Coordinates of C-alpha atoms in Angstrom, one line a residue:
Chain A
A19 CA 0.0 0.0 0.0
Q20 CA 1.2 3.5 -0.8
S21 CA 1.8 6.1 1.9
V22 CA 3.2 9.5 2.4
A23 CA 4.6 11.1 5.6
Q24 CA 5.1 14.7 6.5
P25 CA 7.1 14.3 9.7
E26 CA 6.7 17.9 10.8
D27 CA 3.3 19.4 11.9
Q28 CA 4.8 22.9 11.8
V29 CA 7.8 24.6 10.4
N30 CA 8.9 28.0 11.5
V31 CA 11.3 30.1 9.5
A32 CA 12.4 33.7 9.4
E33 CA 11.6 35.8 6.4
G34 CA 14.4 35.8 3.9
N35 CA 15.8 32.5 5.2
P36 CA 15.7 29.3 3.1
L37 CA 12.8 26.9 3.9
T38 CA 12.4 23.1 3.7
V39 CA 9.2 21.2 4.2
K40 CA 9.9 17.4 4.4
C41 CA 8.0 14.6 2.7
T42 CA 8.8 10.9 2.4
Y43 CA 6.8 8.3 0.6
S44 CA 6.4 4.6 0.1
V45 CA 5.1 3.0 -3.1
S46 CA 5.6 -0.3 -4.9
G47 CA 6.5 1.3 -8.2
N48 CA 7.9 4.6 -9.5
P49 CA 6.0 7.4 -7.8
Y50 CA 4.3 10.4 -9.1
L51 CA 4.8 13.1 -6.5
F52 CA 3.0 16.4 -5.9
W53 CA 3.0 19.4 -3.6
Y54 CA -0.1 21.4 -2.9
V55 CA -0.6 24.5 -0.8
Q56 CA -3.7 25.6 1.2
Y57 CA -4.2 29.1 2.2
P58 CA -6.7 29.9 5.0
N59 CA -10.3 29.4 3.8
R60 CA -9.2 28.2 0.4
G61 CA -9.0 24.9 -1.4
L62 CA -5.7 23.2 -2.2
Q63 CA -3.7 24.7 -5.0
F64 CA -1.2 22.8 -7.1
L65 CA 2.5 23.8 -6.7
L66 CA 4.5 21.3 -8.5
K67 CA 4.9 17.6 -9.5
Y68 CA 7.5 15.0 -10.3
I69 CA 6.7 12.4 -12.9
T70 CA 10.0 11.5 -14.4
G71 CA 13.2 13.2 -15.6
D72 CA 15.2 15.8 -13.7
N73 CA 15.2 15.2 -10.0
L74 CA 14.8 18.9 -9.3
V75 CA 11.4 20.2 -10.1
K76 CA 10.5 23.9 -10.2
G77 CA 7.1 25.1 -9.4
S78 CA 4.9 28.1 -8.7
Y79 CA 5.9 31.0 -6.5
G80 CA 9.6 30.2 -6.5
F81 CA 9.2 26.8 -4.9
E82 CA 11.1 23.7 -5.9
A83 CA 11.3 20.1 -4.8
E84 CA 14.0 17.5 -5.1
F85 CA 13.1 13.9 -5.8
N86 CA 15.5 11.5 -4.0
K87 CA 14.8 7.9 -4.9
S88 CA 17.3 6.3 -2.5
Q89 CA 15.9 8.2 0.4
T90 CA 12.3 8.0 -0.9
S91 CA 11.9 11.7 -0.3
F92 CA 10.5 14.7 -2.0
H93 CA 11.2 17.7 0.1
L94 CA 9.8 21.1 -0.8
K95 CA 12.3 24.0 -0.8
K96 CA 12.5 27.7 -1.4
P97 CA 15.7 29.8 -1.2
S98 CA 14.2 32.8 0.5
A99 CA 10.9 32.6 2.5
L100 CA 8.2 35.3 2.3
V101 CA 5.6 36.0 5.0
S102 CA 3.0 35.3 2.3
D103 CA 4.3 31.8 2.0
S104 CA 2.7 31.0 5.4
A105 CA 0.2 28.3 4.7
L106 CA -0.5 24.6 5.0
Y107 CA 1.5 22.4 2.6
F108 CA 0.5 18.9 1.5
C109 CA 2.6 16.3 -0.2
A110 CA 0.8 13.7 -2.3
V111 CA 1.8 10.5 -4.0
R112 CA 0.3 8.4 -6.8
D113 CA 1.5 4.9 -7.5
P114 CA 1.0 4.0 -11.1
A115 CA 1.1 0.4 -10.0
S116 CA -2.1 0.8 -8.0
H117 CA -4.3 0.5 -11.0
R118 CA -7.9 0.1 -10.0
G119 CA -10.6 0.5 -12.6
G120 CA -8.5 3.1 -14.3
Y121 CA -8.1 5.3 -11.2
Q122 CA -4.6 5.4 -9.6
K123 CA -5.2 6.5 -6.1
V124 CA -3.6 9.7 -4.8
T125 CA -2.6 9.6 -1.2
F126 CA -2.2 12.9 0.6
G127 CA 0.0 13.6 3.6
T128 CA -1.4 15.1 6.8
G129 CA 0.0 18.5 6.0
T130 CA 2.7 20.8 7.4
K131 CA 1.9 24.3 8.6
L132 CA 4.6 26.7 7.4
Q133 CA 4.9 29.9 9.5
V134 CA 7.2 32.6 8.1
I135 CA 8.2 35.1 10.8
P136 CA 8.7 38.7 9.8
Chain B
D7 CA -10.5 28.3 -7.2
A8 CA -13.0 30.1 -9.4
D9 CA -13.1 27.3 -11.9
V10 CA -14.4 24.9 -9.2
T11 CA -17.2 26.3 -7.0
Q12 CA -18.9 24.7 -4.0
T13 CA -22.1 25.6 -2.2
P14 CA -22.8 26.2 0.5
R15 CA -19.4 27.4 2.0
N16 CA -20.6 26.9 5.5
R17 CA -23.4 24.8 6.9
I18 CA -24.6 24.0 10.4
T19 CA -27.1 21.2 10.8
K20 CA -28.5 18.8 13.3
T21 CA -28.1 15.1 13.7
G22 CA -30.4 13.1 11.4
K23 CA -30.9 15.8 8.8
R24 CA -30.3 15.2 5.1
I25 CA -27.6 17.5 3.7
M26 CA -26.5 18.1 0.1
L27 CA -23.3 19.7 -0.9
E28 CA -22.9 20.9 -4.5
C29 CA -19.9 21.3 -6.7
S30 CA -19.7 22.8 -10.2
Q31 CA -16.7 23.2 -12.5
T32 CA -16.0 25.1 -15.6
K33 CA -12.7 23.4 -16.4
G34 CA -14.3 20.9 -18.7
H35 CA -12.8 18.0 -16.8
D36 CA -14.3 14.5 -16.8
R37 CA -13.0 13.5 -13.5
M38 CA -14.4 14.8 -10.2
Y39 CA -13.8 13.9 -6.6
W40 CA -15.1 14.5 -3.1
Y41 CA -12.7 14.6 -0.2
R42 CA -13.1 15.4 3.5
Q43 CA -10.4 17.1 5.5
D44 CA -10.0 16.6 9.2
P45 CA -7.2 18.2 11.3
G46 CA -4.2 15.9 11.4
L47 CA -5.6 13.4 8.9
G48 CA -5.0 15.1 5.6
L49 CA -7.5 14.4 2.8
Q50 CA -9.6 11.3 2.6
L51 CA -11.4 10.4 -0.6
I52 CA -15.1 9.8 -0.3
Y53 CA -16.2 9.3 -3.9
Y54 CA -14.9 9.8 -7.4
S55 CA -16.4 9.9 -10.8
F56 CA -14.8 9.5 -14.2
D57 CA -17.8 10.6 -16.1
V58 CA -21.6 11.0 -15.7
K59 CA -22.1 7.2 -15.8
D60 CA -19.1 6.2 -13.8
I61 CA -19.2 6.7 -10.0
N62 CA -16.9 4.9 -7.5
K63 CA -16.5 4.6 -3.8
G64 CA -13.4 6.0 -2.2
E65 CA -11.8 5.2 1.2
I66 CA -14.6 6.5 3.4
S67 CA -17.9 6.3 1.5
D68 CA -20.1 5.0 4.3
G69 CA -22.8 7.5 5.3
Y70 CA -22.4 9.4 2.0
S71 CA -23.9 9.2 -1.5
V72 CA -23.2 11.2 -4.6
S73 CA -24.9 12.2 -7.9
R74 CA -23.2 13.3 -11.1
Q75 CA -25.9 15.3 -12.7
A76 CA -23.8 16.5 -15.6
Q77 CA -20.1 16.7 -16.6
A78 CA -19.9 19.9 -14.7
K79 CA -21.8 19.0 -11.6
F80 CA -21.1 16.5 -8.8
S81 CA -23.1 16.6 -5.5
L82 CA -22.4 14.9 -2.2
S83 CA -25.3 13.9 0.1
L84 CA -25.3 13.0 3.8
E85 CA -28.6 11.0 4.1
S86 CA -28.7 11.3 7.9
A87 CA -26.0 13.5 9.3
I88 CA -24.0 12.5 12.4
P89 CA -21.6 14.6 14.5
N90 CA -18.5 12.8 13.3
Q91 CA -19.2 14.0 9.8
T92 CA -18.3 17.4 11.0
A93 CA -15.4 18.3 8.7
L94 CA -14.2 20.4 5.8
Y95 CA -15.4 19.0 2.5
F96 CA -13.6 19.6 -0.8
C97 CA -14.6 18.9 -4.4
A98 CA -11.8 18.5 -7.0
T99 CA -11.5 17.9 -10.7
S100 CA -8.8 16.5 -13.0
D101 CA -8.5 15.8 -16.7
L102 CA -7.5 12.6 -18.4
T103 CA -4.0 13.6 -19.4
T104 CA -2.6 15.2 -16.3
D105 CA -2.5 14.1 -12.7
T106 CA -3.1 17.6 -11.3
Q107 CA -6.2 18.1 -9.2
Y108 CA -8.0 21.4 -9.0
F109 CA -9.9 22.0 -5.8
G110 CA -12.9 24.1 -4.8
P111 CA -12.8 26.4 -1.9
G112 CA -14.4 23.9 0.5
T113 CA -17.6 23.6 2.5
R114 CA -17.3 23.7 6.3
L115 CA -20.0 21.4 7.7
T116 CA -20.9 21.2 11.4
V117 CA -23.3 18.6 12.6
L118 CA -24.7 19.2 16.1

């Protein structure tokens, strides 16, 4: 069974400092990996995804994520945090090997609250 | 978010009442989903639909039902609401060629 873990409930970082939000996964095949962001009173918004190719994926709002197959990780990063980056971040994984009637289930992590301190 | 709309945005109801949450999308996607979000649990899939005639149960479908009235509309019903169905409910869509899901703004449901 596939799973995804976000080991930190909350991450605090000073404005202007680099940030990292951690994600590890477990799948039987090669994973499709996603990051979504949720601002207060809003739905989740897509940030970036890894399907194949370059291990470093660039996404919206200056975010990037690095796929590390040996460590089964897909950490979200940004070189310089902004106060407006404060939000809830979700990692998600899809296992192409989990075919079921054409739907390959997407499993979401429990979310990490990012707090950027001015 | 404007491409996927949900009504109502907030609802307070009593145990035993029937509740319907509605979702509409203008993205032209065939695939639609209903999730619930609980603090510390992430998103759990309730139902999903690949087209008007294809509806499937997700991880936590007990106590819920859905209706796909058209490609653009997917409603979620709680036939007899109970307090542990108090949660934030999200509708989402995706197309056939990408894996990206597009979420509505959510409905906050409270069952007293």
